[in-house]
Short mmCIF file of C-alpha atoms in Angstrom, two decimals:
data_model
loop_
_atom_site.label_atom_id
_atom_site.label_comp_id
_atom_site.label_asym_id
_atom_site.label_seq_id
_atom_site.Cartn_x
_atom_site.Cartn_y
_atom_site.Cartn_z
CA UNK E 1 138.52 152.44 98.37
CA UNK E 2 140.34 149.69 98.05
CA UNK E 3 138.98 148.28 101.77
CA UNK E 4 135.48 148.85 100.54
CA UNK E 5 136.16 146.78 97.36
CA UNK E 6 137.66 143.91 100.09
CA UNK E 7 134.24 144.10 101.88
CA UNK E 8 132.44 143.66 98.64
CA UNK E 9 134.42 140.68 97.77
CA UNK E 10 133.35 138.71 101.04
CA UNK E 11 130.11 140.19 101.36
CA UNK E 12 129.85 138.33 98.13
CA UNK E 13 131.50 134.81 98.88
CA UNK E 14 129.08 134.82 101.40
CA UNK E 15 126.14 133.28 100.32
CA UNK E 16 128.72 130.07 98.43
CA UNK E 17 130.57 130.12 102.25
CA UNK E 18 126.66 129.65 103.65
CA UNK E 19 126.15 126.87 100.87
CA UNK E 20 128.66 125.09 101.35
CA UNK E 21 128.04 124.65 104.87
CA UNK E 22 125.43 123.78 104.76
CA UNK E 23 126.96 121.12 102.57
CA UNK E 24 129.01 120.11 105.41
CA UNK E 25 126.65 120.59 108.40
CA UNK E 26 124.22 118.13 105.65
CA UNK E 27 126.92 115.33 105.55
CA UNK E 28 127.42 115.30 108.66
CA UNK E 29 124.03 114.24 109.66
CA UNK E 30 123.43 112.29 107.16
CA UNK E 31 126.93 110.04 108.85
CA UNK E 32 125.43 110.33 112.34
CA UNK E 33 121.69 109.52 111.42
CA UNK E 34 124.44 106.41 109.38
CA UNK E 35 125.33 105.20 112.78
CA UNK E 36 122.43 105.60 114.53
CA UNK E 37 120.25 103.56 112.16
CA UNK E 38 123.30 100.65 112.90
CA UNK E 39 122.98 101.34 116.89
CA UNK E 40 119.29 99.59 116.39
CA UNK E 41 117.72 101.92 118.52
CA UNK E 42 114.08 100.55 117.76
CA UNK E 43 110.77 101.76 118.09
CA UNK E 44 108.17 98.68 117.72
CA UNK E 45 104.72 99.05 116.68
CA UNK E 46 101.64 98.96 119.36
CA UNK E 47 98.36 99.27 118.62
CA UNK E 48 98.31 102.72 117.52
CA UNK E 49 100.99 102.99 115.98
CA UNK E 50 101.62 103.95 111.76
CA UNK E 51 104.70 101.25 111.27
CA UNK E 52 104.25 96.92 111.25
CA UNK E 53 107.99 96.96 111.98
CA UNK E 54 110.82 97.69 114.57
CA UNK E 55 112.27 100.60 112.82
CA UNK E 56 115.55 102.33 114.31
CA UNK E 57 114.98 105.34 116.07
CA UNK E 58 117.04 108.21 116.80
CA UNK E 59 117.82 110.25 113.33
CA UNK E 60 117.30 113.25 114.83
CA UNK E 61 120.57 113.50 116.34
CA UNK E 62 121.77 113.91 113.16
CA UNK E 63 120.31 116.77 112.79
CA UNK E 64 121.61 117.91 116.30
CA UNK E 65 125.16 117.52 116.35
CA UNK E 66 125.22 119.21 113.05
CA UNK E 67 123.67 122.19 115.25
CA UNK E 68 125.77 122.36 117.42
CA UNK E 69 129.08 122.20 114.93
CA UNK E 70 127.56 124.72 112.05
CA UNK E 71 126.15 127.14 114.75
CA UNK E 72 128.92 128.10 115.68
CA UNK E 73 130.71 128.76 112.45
CA UNK E 74 127.49 130.06 110.97
CA UNK E 75 126.92 132.90 113.63
CA UNK E 76 131.00 133.35 113.75
CA UNK E 77 131.22 133.82 109.89
CA UNK E 78 128.10 135.67 108.69
CA UNK E 79 127.15 139.74 109.12
CA UNK E 80 125.42 141.71 111.33
CA UNK E 81 125.49 144.53 113.47
CA UNK E 82 127.09 142.85 116.44
CA UNK E 83 128.43 138.75 117.31
CA UNK E 84 125.69 138.09 119.67
CA UNK E 85 128.21 134.59 121.38
CA UNK E 86 126.00 134.82 124.20
CA UNK E 87 122.83 134.51 122.52
CA UNK E 88 124.55 131.33 120.82
CA UNK E 89 125.92 129.95 124.20
CA UNK E 90 122.19 129.96 125.56
CA UNK E 91 121.09 128.91 122.16
CA UNK E 92 123.02 125.73 122.05
CA UNK E 93 122.32 124.85 125.77
CA UNK E 94 118.53 124.82 125.06
CA UNK E 95 118.98 122.28 122.43
CA UNK E 96 121.77 120.46 123.56
CA UNK E 97 119.65 119.51 126.83
CA UNK E 98 116.13 118.84 125.63
CA UNK E 99 118.46 116.78 122.90
CA UNK E 100 120.06 114.51 125.68
CA UNK E 101 116.61 114.58 127.77
CA UNK E 102 114.87 113.54 124.39
CA UNK E 103 117.36 110.65 123.40
CA UNK E 104 117.80 108.92 127.04
CA UNK E 105 114.42 108.82 126.97
CA UNK E 106 113.55 107.10 124.07
CA UNK E 107 116.33 105.09 125.02
CA UNK E 108 114.19 104.43 128.81
CA UNK E 109 111.04 106.15 128.52
CA UNK E 110 110.78 109.36 131.08
CA UNK E 111 107.63 110.16 132.86
CA UNK E 112 105.59 113.20 131.71
CA UNK E 113 107.64 115.72 134.94
CA UNK E 114 111.33 114.68 133.77
CA UNK E 115 109.98 115.44 129.71
CA UNK E 116 108.01 118.69 130.96
CA UNK E 117 111.24 119.35 133.03
CA UNK E 118 113.49 119.69 129.81
CA UNK E 119 111.74 121.45 127.70
CA UNK E 120 110.61 124.13 130.65
CA UNK E 121 114.16 124.59 130.86
CA UNK E 122 115.10 124.34 127.09
CA UNK E 123 112.48 127.18 127.29
CA UNK E 124 113.75 129.48 130.04
CA UNK E 125 117.24 129.34 128.15
CA UNK E 126 115.85 129.50 124.37
CA UNK E 127 114.11 132.78 126.11
CA UNK E 128 117.12 133.81 127.54
CA UNK E 129 119.03 133.46 124.02
CA UNK E 130 116.56 136.18 122.23
CA UNK E 131 116.01 138.50 125.25
CA UNK E 132 120.27 138.56 124.32
CA UNK E 133 120.52 139.13 121.45
CA UNK E 134 118.34 142.92 122.02
CA UNK E 135 119.99 145.66 122.25
CA UNK E 136 117.11 147.87 123.86
CA UNK E 137 114.58 145.74 125.94
CA UNK E 138 111.22 146.62 125.97
CA UNK E 139 109.35 148.85 129.43
CA UNK E 140 109.05 145.95 131.47
CA UNK E 141 104.86 146.57 130.85
CA UNK E 142 105.47 144.66 127.38
CA UNK E 143 108.02 141.87 128.89
CA UNK E 144 105.05 141.43 132.07
CA UNK E 145 102.88 140.07 128.44
CA UNK E 146 105.26 138.53 126.34
CA UNK E 147 107.71 136.80 128.67
CA UNK E 148 104.24 134.02 129.22
CA UNK E 149 103.65 134.00 125.95
CA UNK E 150 106.21 133.78 124.61
CA UNK E 151 107.16 131.20 127.04
CA UNK E 152 103.68 128.93 126.42
CA UNK E 153 104.64 130.02 122.41
CA UNK E 154 107.33 127.30 123.18
CA UNK E 155 105.47 124.46 125.49
CA UNK E 156 103.01 124.51 121.61
CA UNK E 157 105.53 124.14 119.22
CA UNK E 158 107.97 122.40 120.34
CA UNK E 159 104.70 119.90 122.15
CA UNK E 160 102.67 119.88 118.27
CA UNK E 161 105.68 119.14 116.51
CA UNK E 162 106.59 115.86 118.63
CA UNK E 163 102.99 115.15 118.08
CA UNK E 164 102.87 115.13 115.00
CA UNK E 165 105.86 113.31 113.34
CA UNK E 166 103.74 110.60 112.79
CA UNK E 167 104.04 110.27 109.24
CA UNK E 168 107.70 109.44 107.31
CA UNK E 169 108.74 113.16 106.33
CA UNK E 170 106.13 115.23 106.92
CA UNK E 171 107.67 116.48 110.05
CA UNK E 172 111.04 116.27 109.28
CA UNK E 173 109.82 118.11 105.69
CA UNK E 174 107.56 120.52 107.02
CA UNK E 175 110.87 121.71 109.59
CA UNK E 176 113.92 121.69 106.93
CA UNK E 177 111.10 123.63 104.85
CA UNK E 178 110.17 126.02 107.12
CA UNK E 179 113.94 126.32 108.12
CA UNK E 180 114.67 127.71 104.46
CA UNK E 181 111.94 130.20 104.49
CA UNK E 182 113.04 131.92 108.18
CA UNK E 183 116.99 130.97 106.82
CA UNK E 184 115.92 133.28 103.78
CA UNK E 185 113.71 136.50 105.95
CA UNK E 186 116.70 136.15 108.67
CA UNK E 187 119.14 136.81 105.90
CA UNK E 188 117.08 139.92 104.04
CA UNK E 189 117.09 141.26 108.88
CA UNK E 190 120.85 140.77 108.24
CA UNK E 191 119.77 138.21 111.77
CA UNK E 192 122.61 136.19 112.39
CA UNK E 193 121.44 134.17 114.68
CA UNK E 194 118.71 133.28 113.12
CA UNK E 195 120.24 132.42 109.68
CA UNK E 196 122.87 129.87 110.93
CA UNK E 197 120.50 128.52 113.31
CA UNK E 198 117.49 128.57 110.44
CA UNK E 199 120.01 127.05 107.39
CA UNK E 200 121.71 124.05 109.43
CA UNK E 201 118.99 123.14 110.78
CA UNK E 202 117.57 122.55 107.21
CA UNK E 203 120.77 121.17 106.21
CA UNK E 204 120.29 118.61 109.64
CA UNK E 205 117.00 117.28 108.00
CA UNK E 206 117.88 117.40 104.43
CA UNK E 207 121.01 114.88 105.53
CA UNK E 208 118.12 112.46 107.89
CA UNK E 209 115.18 112.94 105.11
CA UNK E 210 116.25 110.45 102.33
CA UNK E 211 116.57 107.81 105.43
CA UNK E 212 113.26 108.06 106.81
CA UNK E 213 110.90 108.87 103.17
CA UNK E 214 108.83 107.81 101.99
CA UNK E 215 110.08 104.30 102.86
CA UNK E 216 111.38 104.80 106.37
CA UNK E 217 115.57 103.02 107.52
CA UNK E 218 115.13 105.27 110.63
CA UNK E 219 113.09 107.93 112.79
CA UNK E 220 113.60 111.70 113.85
CA UNK E 221 112.37 109.85 117.58
CA UNK E 222 110.91 112.21 120.58
CA UNK E 223 115.24 113.63 119.95
CA UNK E 224 114.81 115.06 116.52
CA UNK E 225 110.67 116.36 117.22
CA UNK E 226 110.79 118.04 119.72
CA UNK E 227 114.33 119.58 119.10
CA UNK E 228 112.36 121.09 115.64
CA UNK E 229 110.11 122.35 117.84
CA UNK E 230 111.60 124.34 119.92
CA UNK E 231 114.28 124.99 117.01
CA UNK E 232 111.25 126.62 114.72
CA UNK E 233 109.00 128.37 118.29
CA UNK E 234 112.86 130.19 118.79
CA UNK E 235 112.69 131.77 114.30
CA UNK E 236 109.80 133.16 115.29
CA UNK E 237 110.63 134.71 118.53
CA UNK E 238 113.76 136.11 116.96
CA UNK E 239 111.87 137.67 114.14
CA UNK E 240 109.05 139.64 116.64
CA UNK E 241 112.49 140.63 118.05
CA UNK E 242 113.71 141.64 114.82
CA UNK E 243 110.57 143.47 114.28
CA UNK E 244 111.11 145.46 116.98
CA UNK E 245 110.29 148.72 118.40
CA UNK E 246 108.58 149.26 114.60
CA UNK E 247 106.47 146.10 114.38
CA UNK E 248 107.12 143.24 115.47
CA UNK E 249 103.44 141.46 114.69
CA UNK E 250 104.25 141.12 111.13
CA UNK E 251 107.89 139.20 111.67
CA UNK E 252 106.47 137.63 114.65
CA UNK E 253 104.01 135.72 112.35
CA UNK E 254 105.93 135.01 109.71
CA UNK E 255 106.62 131.15 111.18
CA UNK E 256 102.63 130.74 113.21
CA UNK E 257 101.45 131.25 108.84
CA UNK E 258 104.69 128.37 107.83
CA UNK E 259 103.53 125.63 110.23
CA UNK E 260 99.59 126.42 109.68
CA UNK E 261 99.24 123.21 108.60
CA UNK E 262 100.69 121.70 112.50
CA UNK E 263 99.13 124.67 114.34
CA UNK E 264 95.88 123.76 112.82
CA UNK E 265 95.60 119.75 113.04
CA UNK E 266 97.50 120.11 116.97
CA UNK E 267 94.23 122.06 118.09
CA UNK E 268 91.36 121.37 116.13
CA UNK E 269 92.32 117.22 117.21
CA UNK E 270 92.50 118.90 120.67
CA UNK E 271 89.34 120.69 120.45
CA UNK E 272 87.25 117.78 118.96
CA UNK E 273 89.48 115.52 120.90
CA UNK E 274 87.68 117.95 124.69
CA UNK E 275 84.15 118.32 122.96
CA UNK E 276 84.02 113.61 122.42
CA UNK E 277 85.55 113.88 126.07
CA UNK E 278 87.99 111.98 125.47
CA UNK E 279 91.44 111.05 127.41
CA UNK E 280 93.52 113.94 125.65
CA UNK E 281 96.75 112.10 127.39
CA UNK E 282 95.84 109.20 126.03
CA UNK E 283 97.28 107.81 122.39
CA UNK E 284 94.95 107.85 119.17
CA UNK E 285 94.89 108.24 116.13
CA UNK E 286 92.58 110.58 115.21
CA UNK E 287 95.01 113.77 114.38
CA UNK E 288 93.33 114.63 111.16
CA UNK E 289 96.61 113.79 108.92
CA UNK E 290 96.65 110.05 110.71
CA UNK E 291 92.58 109.66 109.62
CA UNK E 292 94.16 110.93 105.98
CA UNK E 293 96.52 108.06 105.71
CA UNK E 294 93.61 105.92 107.36
CA UNK E 295 91.33 106.33 105.17
CA UNK E 296 91.96 107.79 101.58
CA UNK E 297 95.87 108.73 101.26
CA UNK E 298 99.35 107.28 101.30
CA UNK E 299 101.29 108.41 104.20
CA UNK E 300 103.81 110.04 101.48
CA UNK E 301 101.00 111.75 99.90
CA UNK E 302 99.84 113.25 103.75
CA UNK E 303 103.42 114.47 104.23
CA UNK E 304 103.73 116.08 100.91
CA UNK E 305 99.91 117.91 101.68
CA UNK E 306 101.84 119.46 105.24
CA UNK E 307 105.17 120.35 102.74
CA UNK E 308 102.33 122.23 100.69
CA UNK E 309 101.40 124.20 103.57
CA UNK E 310 105.14 125.06 104.29
CA UNK E 311 105.36 126.12 100.98
CA UNK E 312 101.95 128.35 100.20
CA UNK E 313 102.69 130.16 104.41
CA UNK E 314 105.83 130.95 104.23
CA UNK E 315 105.15 132.27 100.36
CA UNK E 316 102.04 134.74 101.87
CA UNK E 317 104.41 135.44 104.71
CA UNK E 318 107.26 136.86 102.16
CA UNK E 319 105.27 138.54 99.96
CA UNK E 320 101.67 139.43 101.30
CA UNK E 321 102.32 139.32 105.61
CA UNK E 322 104.52 143.32 105.55
CA UNK E 323 100.62 144.67 104.47
CA UNK E 324 98.35 143.11 105.10
CA UNK E 325 98.37 140.95 108.17
CA UNK E 326 94.83 139.81 108.47
CA UNK E 327 94.64 139.20 104.40
CA UNK E 328 97.48 136.76 105.35
CA UNK E 329 96.29 134.95 108.42
CA UNK E 330 93.12 134.01 106.29
CA UNK E 331 94.80 132.75 103.28
CA UNK E 332 97.31 131.19 105.05
CA UNK E 333 93.57 129.51 107.25
CA UNK E 334 90.51 128.76 104.35
CA UNK E 335 93.46 125.87 103.20
CA UNK E 336 93.25 123.72 106.83
CA UNK E 337 89.26 124.45 106.43
CA UNK E 338 89.02 123.33 103.09
CA UNK E 339 91.62 120.24 104.03
CA UNK E 340 89.07 119.97 107.08
CA UNK E 341 86.48 119.26 104.90
CA UNK E 342 87.78 116.48 103.01
CA UNK E 343 89.41 114.20 106.08
CA UNK E 344 86.12 114.61 107.42
CA UNK E 345 84.46 113.55 104.41
CA UNK E 346 86.72 111.07 102.98
CA UNK E 347 86.84 109.34 107.14
CA UNK E 348 83.08 109.02 106.44
CA UNK E 349 83.05 107.61 103.62
CA UNK E 350 85.96 104.57 104.32
CA UNK E 351 83.48 104.45 107.94
CA UNK E 352 85.95 104.90 110.18
CA UNK E 353 83.92 105.57 112.29
CA UNK E 354 85.24 107.46 115.85
CA UNK E 355 88.94 108.92 114.18
CA UNK E 356 90.54 107.61 117.90
#
């Protein structure tokens, strides 16, 4: 009886321990971000940039340090069916690989092959981490379909978040909110790795965001945006794995619902540019969020709109997704369609012409 009482007391203290760990991670991130500002690695504006003066970049290093230090502690103290030591190591290795290559790219401008190679290696390590959390693997035919889909998903989200990181606070704030929602769902599913990854991602971004929004003293840089994208993609894979063997669809859709604003913007923009026969690899200012900022909304308000998309998707995911995935998807897509129509209308009134 005494042992049970001690276990109950420890469980009741766990939220406070995680809150303290999150605050510590946020403080570490903020200290590193301040150091990165002083380092003076500048993002010099070009013709298609949203900023008009050189601004330091590499603020995502603070988030990465918070994750590398905080996730092992979180996994060690959180309750769960086991201690995913191997999965944690693989996930931290994936994070570190992508962060290091992305940071060096921020410094020296690697070619596309080096960036793709880092994304490829990180995705492979991340998928291995998810597989390491599963006590029983699905049948071989399921894995033969799921593994390529998981790889494509991680590559999509990694690049989508990188593409969307063009206005102060948009990518960082969206990822912060998505991390909080994912941590809550991971807590409900008793997944210590998901809770630790999501909460430390959110804490690291919370330490960075005051330096970036509404006015930027520093940018995330590729080191921040690409790592955010990879981790958000991994949250979806971990949730899908948590849903096996009963139903992986509903948990796996939770993150895409939260990221609907980002995924819709990137998909719509790529399709529009392909139809217009524009070169997809050329830098441009034709994303919906960019056109909105150029035609009628301040960048700070455009970021708030995208934060609202995450909150809407997360709320729908927590309430409706387990009961009716199709209805949840429709409800999340409706604001995206409305937002697209509003942006197109206001861009026409502003006389923007070609969105490039």
